[in-house]
CSV table of C-alpha atoms and ligand atoms in Angstrom, one decimal:
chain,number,residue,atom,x,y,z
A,848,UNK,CA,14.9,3.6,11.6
A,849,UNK,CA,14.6,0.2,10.5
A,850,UNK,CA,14.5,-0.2,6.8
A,851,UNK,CA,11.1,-0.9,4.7
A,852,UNK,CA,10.5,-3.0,1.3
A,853,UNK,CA,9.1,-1.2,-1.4
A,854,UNK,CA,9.4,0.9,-4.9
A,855,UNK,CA,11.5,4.1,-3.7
A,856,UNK,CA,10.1,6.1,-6.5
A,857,UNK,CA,6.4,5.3,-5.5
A,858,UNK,CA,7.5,5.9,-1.8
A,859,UNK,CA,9.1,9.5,-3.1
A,860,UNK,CA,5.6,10.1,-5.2
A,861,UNK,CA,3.5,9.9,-1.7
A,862,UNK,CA,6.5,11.8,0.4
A,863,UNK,CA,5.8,14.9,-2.4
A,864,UNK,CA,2.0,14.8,-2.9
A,865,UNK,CA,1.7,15.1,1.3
A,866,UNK,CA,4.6,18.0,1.0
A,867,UNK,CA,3.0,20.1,-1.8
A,868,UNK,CA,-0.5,19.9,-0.7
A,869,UNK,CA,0.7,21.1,2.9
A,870,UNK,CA,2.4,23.9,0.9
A,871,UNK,CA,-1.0,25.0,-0.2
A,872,UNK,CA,-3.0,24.8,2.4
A,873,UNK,CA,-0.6,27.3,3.9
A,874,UNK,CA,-2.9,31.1,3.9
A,875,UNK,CA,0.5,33.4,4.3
A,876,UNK,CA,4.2,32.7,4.5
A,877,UNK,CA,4.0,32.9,8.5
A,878,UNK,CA,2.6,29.6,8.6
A,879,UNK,CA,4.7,27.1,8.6
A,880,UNK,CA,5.3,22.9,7.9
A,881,UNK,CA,6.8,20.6,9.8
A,882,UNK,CA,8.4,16.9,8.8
A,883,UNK,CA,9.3,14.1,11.1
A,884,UNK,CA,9.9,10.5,11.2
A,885,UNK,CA,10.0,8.1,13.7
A,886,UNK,CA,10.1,4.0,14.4
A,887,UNK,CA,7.0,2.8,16.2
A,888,UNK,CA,8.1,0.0,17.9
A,889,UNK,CA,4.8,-1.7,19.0
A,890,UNK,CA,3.6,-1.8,15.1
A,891,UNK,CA,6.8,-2.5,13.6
A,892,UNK,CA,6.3,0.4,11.7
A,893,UNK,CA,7.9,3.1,10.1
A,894,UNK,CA,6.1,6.5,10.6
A,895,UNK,CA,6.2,9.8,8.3
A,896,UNK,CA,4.3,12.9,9.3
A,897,UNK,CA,3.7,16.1,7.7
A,898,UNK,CA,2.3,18.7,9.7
A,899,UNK,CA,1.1,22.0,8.3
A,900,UNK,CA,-0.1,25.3,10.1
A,901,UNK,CA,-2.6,25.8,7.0
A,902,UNK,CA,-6.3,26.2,6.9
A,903,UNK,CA,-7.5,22.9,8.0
A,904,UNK,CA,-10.0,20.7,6.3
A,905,UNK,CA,-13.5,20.4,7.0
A,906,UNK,CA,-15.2,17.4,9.1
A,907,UNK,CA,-17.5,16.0,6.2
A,908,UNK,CA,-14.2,16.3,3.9
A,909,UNK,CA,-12.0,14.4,6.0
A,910,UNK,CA,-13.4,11.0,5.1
A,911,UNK,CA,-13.3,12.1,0.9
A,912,UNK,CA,-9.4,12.8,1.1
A,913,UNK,CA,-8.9,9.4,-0.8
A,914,UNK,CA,-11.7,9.5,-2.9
A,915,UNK,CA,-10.8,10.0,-6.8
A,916,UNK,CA,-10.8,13.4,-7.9
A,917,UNK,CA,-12.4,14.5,-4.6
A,918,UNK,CA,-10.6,18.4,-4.8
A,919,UNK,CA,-11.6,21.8,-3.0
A,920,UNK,CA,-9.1,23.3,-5.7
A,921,UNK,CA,-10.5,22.9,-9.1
A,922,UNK,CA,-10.0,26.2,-9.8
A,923,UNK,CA,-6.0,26.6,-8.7
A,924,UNK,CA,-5.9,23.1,-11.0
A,925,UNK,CA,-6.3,20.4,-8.9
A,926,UNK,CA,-7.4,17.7,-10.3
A,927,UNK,CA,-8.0,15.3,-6.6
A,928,UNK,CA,-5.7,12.7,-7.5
A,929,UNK,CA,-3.1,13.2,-5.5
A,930,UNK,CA,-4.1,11.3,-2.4
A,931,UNK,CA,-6.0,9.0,-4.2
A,932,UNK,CA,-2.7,7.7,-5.5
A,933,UNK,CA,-1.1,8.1,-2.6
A,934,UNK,CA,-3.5,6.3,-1.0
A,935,UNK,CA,-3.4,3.4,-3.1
A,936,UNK,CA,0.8,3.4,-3.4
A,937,UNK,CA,0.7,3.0,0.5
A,938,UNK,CA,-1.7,0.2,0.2
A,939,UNK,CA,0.3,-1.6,-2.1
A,940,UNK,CA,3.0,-1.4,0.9
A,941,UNK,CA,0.7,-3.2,3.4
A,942,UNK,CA,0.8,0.6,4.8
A,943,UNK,CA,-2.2,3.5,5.9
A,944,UNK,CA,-2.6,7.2,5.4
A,945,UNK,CA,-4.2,8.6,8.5
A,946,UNK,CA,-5.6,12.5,8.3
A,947,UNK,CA,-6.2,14.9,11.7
A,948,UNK,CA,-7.8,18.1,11.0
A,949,UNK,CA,-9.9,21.0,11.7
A,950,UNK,CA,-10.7,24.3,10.2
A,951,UNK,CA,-8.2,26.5,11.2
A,952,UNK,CA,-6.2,24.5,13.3
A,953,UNK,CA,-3.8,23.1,10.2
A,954,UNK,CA,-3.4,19.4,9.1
A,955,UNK,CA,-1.9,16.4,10.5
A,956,UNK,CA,-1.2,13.5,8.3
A,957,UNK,CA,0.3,10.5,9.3
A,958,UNK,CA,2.0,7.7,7.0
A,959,UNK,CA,3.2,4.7,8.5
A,960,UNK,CA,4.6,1.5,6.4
A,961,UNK,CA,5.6,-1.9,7.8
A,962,UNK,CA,9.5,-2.2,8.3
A,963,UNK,CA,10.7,-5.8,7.0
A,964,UNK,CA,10.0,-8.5,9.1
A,965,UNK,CA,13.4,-10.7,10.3
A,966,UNK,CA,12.3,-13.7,8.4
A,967,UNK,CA,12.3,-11.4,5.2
A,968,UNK,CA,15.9,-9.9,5.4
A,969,UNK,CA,17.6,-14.1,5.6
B,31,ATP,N1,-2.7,19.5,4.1
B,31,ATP,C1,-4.0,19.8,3.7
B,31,ATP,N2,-4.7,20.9,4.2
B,31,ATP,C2,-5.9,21.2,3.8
B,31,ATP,N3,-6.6,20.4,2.9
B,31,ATP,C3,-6.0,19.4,2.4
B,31,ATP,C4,-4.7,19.0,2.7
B,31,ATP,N4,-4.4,17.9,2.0
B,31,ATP,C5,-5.4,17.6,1.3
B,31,ATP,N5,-6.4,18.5,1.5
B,31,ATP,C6,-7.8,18.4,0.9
B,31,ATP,O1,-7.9,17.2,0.2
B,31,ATP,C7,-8.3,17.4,-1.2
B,31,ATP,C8,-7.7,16.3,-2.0
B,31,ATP,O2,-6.3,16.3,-2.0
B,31,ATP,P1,-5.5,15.7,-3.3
B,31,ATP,O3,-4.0,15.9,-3.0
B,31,ATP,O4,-6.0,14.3,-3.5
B,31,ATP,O5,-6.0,16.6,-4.5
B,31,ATP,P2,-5.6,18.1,-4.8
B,31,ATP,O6,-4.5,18.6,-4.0
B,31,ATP,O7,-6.9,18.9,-4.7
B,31,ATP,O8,-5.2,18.0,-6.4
B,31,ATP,P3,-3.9,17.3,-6.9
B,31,ATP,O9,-3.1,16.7,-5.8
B,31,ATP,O10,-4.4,16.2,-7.8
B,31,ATP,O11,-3.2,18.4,-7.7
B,31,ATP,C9,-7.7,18.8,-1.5
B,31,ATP,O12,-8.4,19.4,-2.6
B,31,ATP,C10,-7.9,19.6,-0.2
B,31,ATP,O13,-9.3,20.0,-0.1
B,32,MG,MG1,-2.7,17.4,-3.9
């Protein structure tokens, strides 16, 4: 994995936010998540996805993830700013958050951040 610029501690904020709300979505402790990285060559990118077997999201939520205090857990305390944040931090590293999900079928979500450019290590 080639190495990426950027504020660790923002980086770390995003990396927990993804982890806990997988955690959540989980209905029993038979369902499990999954964390994986990987280099994609072709986009000179650097990719983090958390997978969780939980209860999915629905279709006309999928495109509010990143919207401010957009939460389906207001009463368990959520207060939708999670991803919103996230969102933003990963902007901030010229990166994207993308989100695959159905009811039922769990959540992917996939992080990917630039790696440094040659020119930028000399
Ligand atoms: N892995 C996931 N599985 C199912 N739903 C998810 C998942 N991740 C996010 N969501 C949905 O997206 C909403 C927004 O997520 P976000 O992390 O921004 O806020 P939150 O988790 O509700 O509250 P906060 O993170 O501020 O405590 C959640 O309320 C939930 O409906
Ligand atoms: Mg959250």
């Amino acid at each position: 994995m080639p190495p990426i610029l950027g504020n660790s501690q923002r980086i770390e904020q995003v990396v927990v936010n993804l982890i806990l709300n997988a955690c959540q979505a989980l209905p029993d402790a038979e369902r499990a998540i999954a964390i994986s990285t990987r280099y994609n060559r072709t986009t000179a990118s650097a990719i983090l996805v958390v997978r969780d077997e939980g209860v999915g999201i629905e279709p006309e939520n999928l495109s509010r993830l990143t919207d401010p205090f957009f939460t389906t857990k207001r009463e368990s305390g959520g207060t939708g700013l999670g991803l919103s944040v996230s969102d933003g931090i990963i902007k901030e590293h010229g990166g994207r958050i993308y989100f695959k999900s159905a009811p039922g079928a769990g959540t992917t979500v996939t992080l990917s951040i630039p790696v440094i450019k040659e020119e930028q290590t000399t």
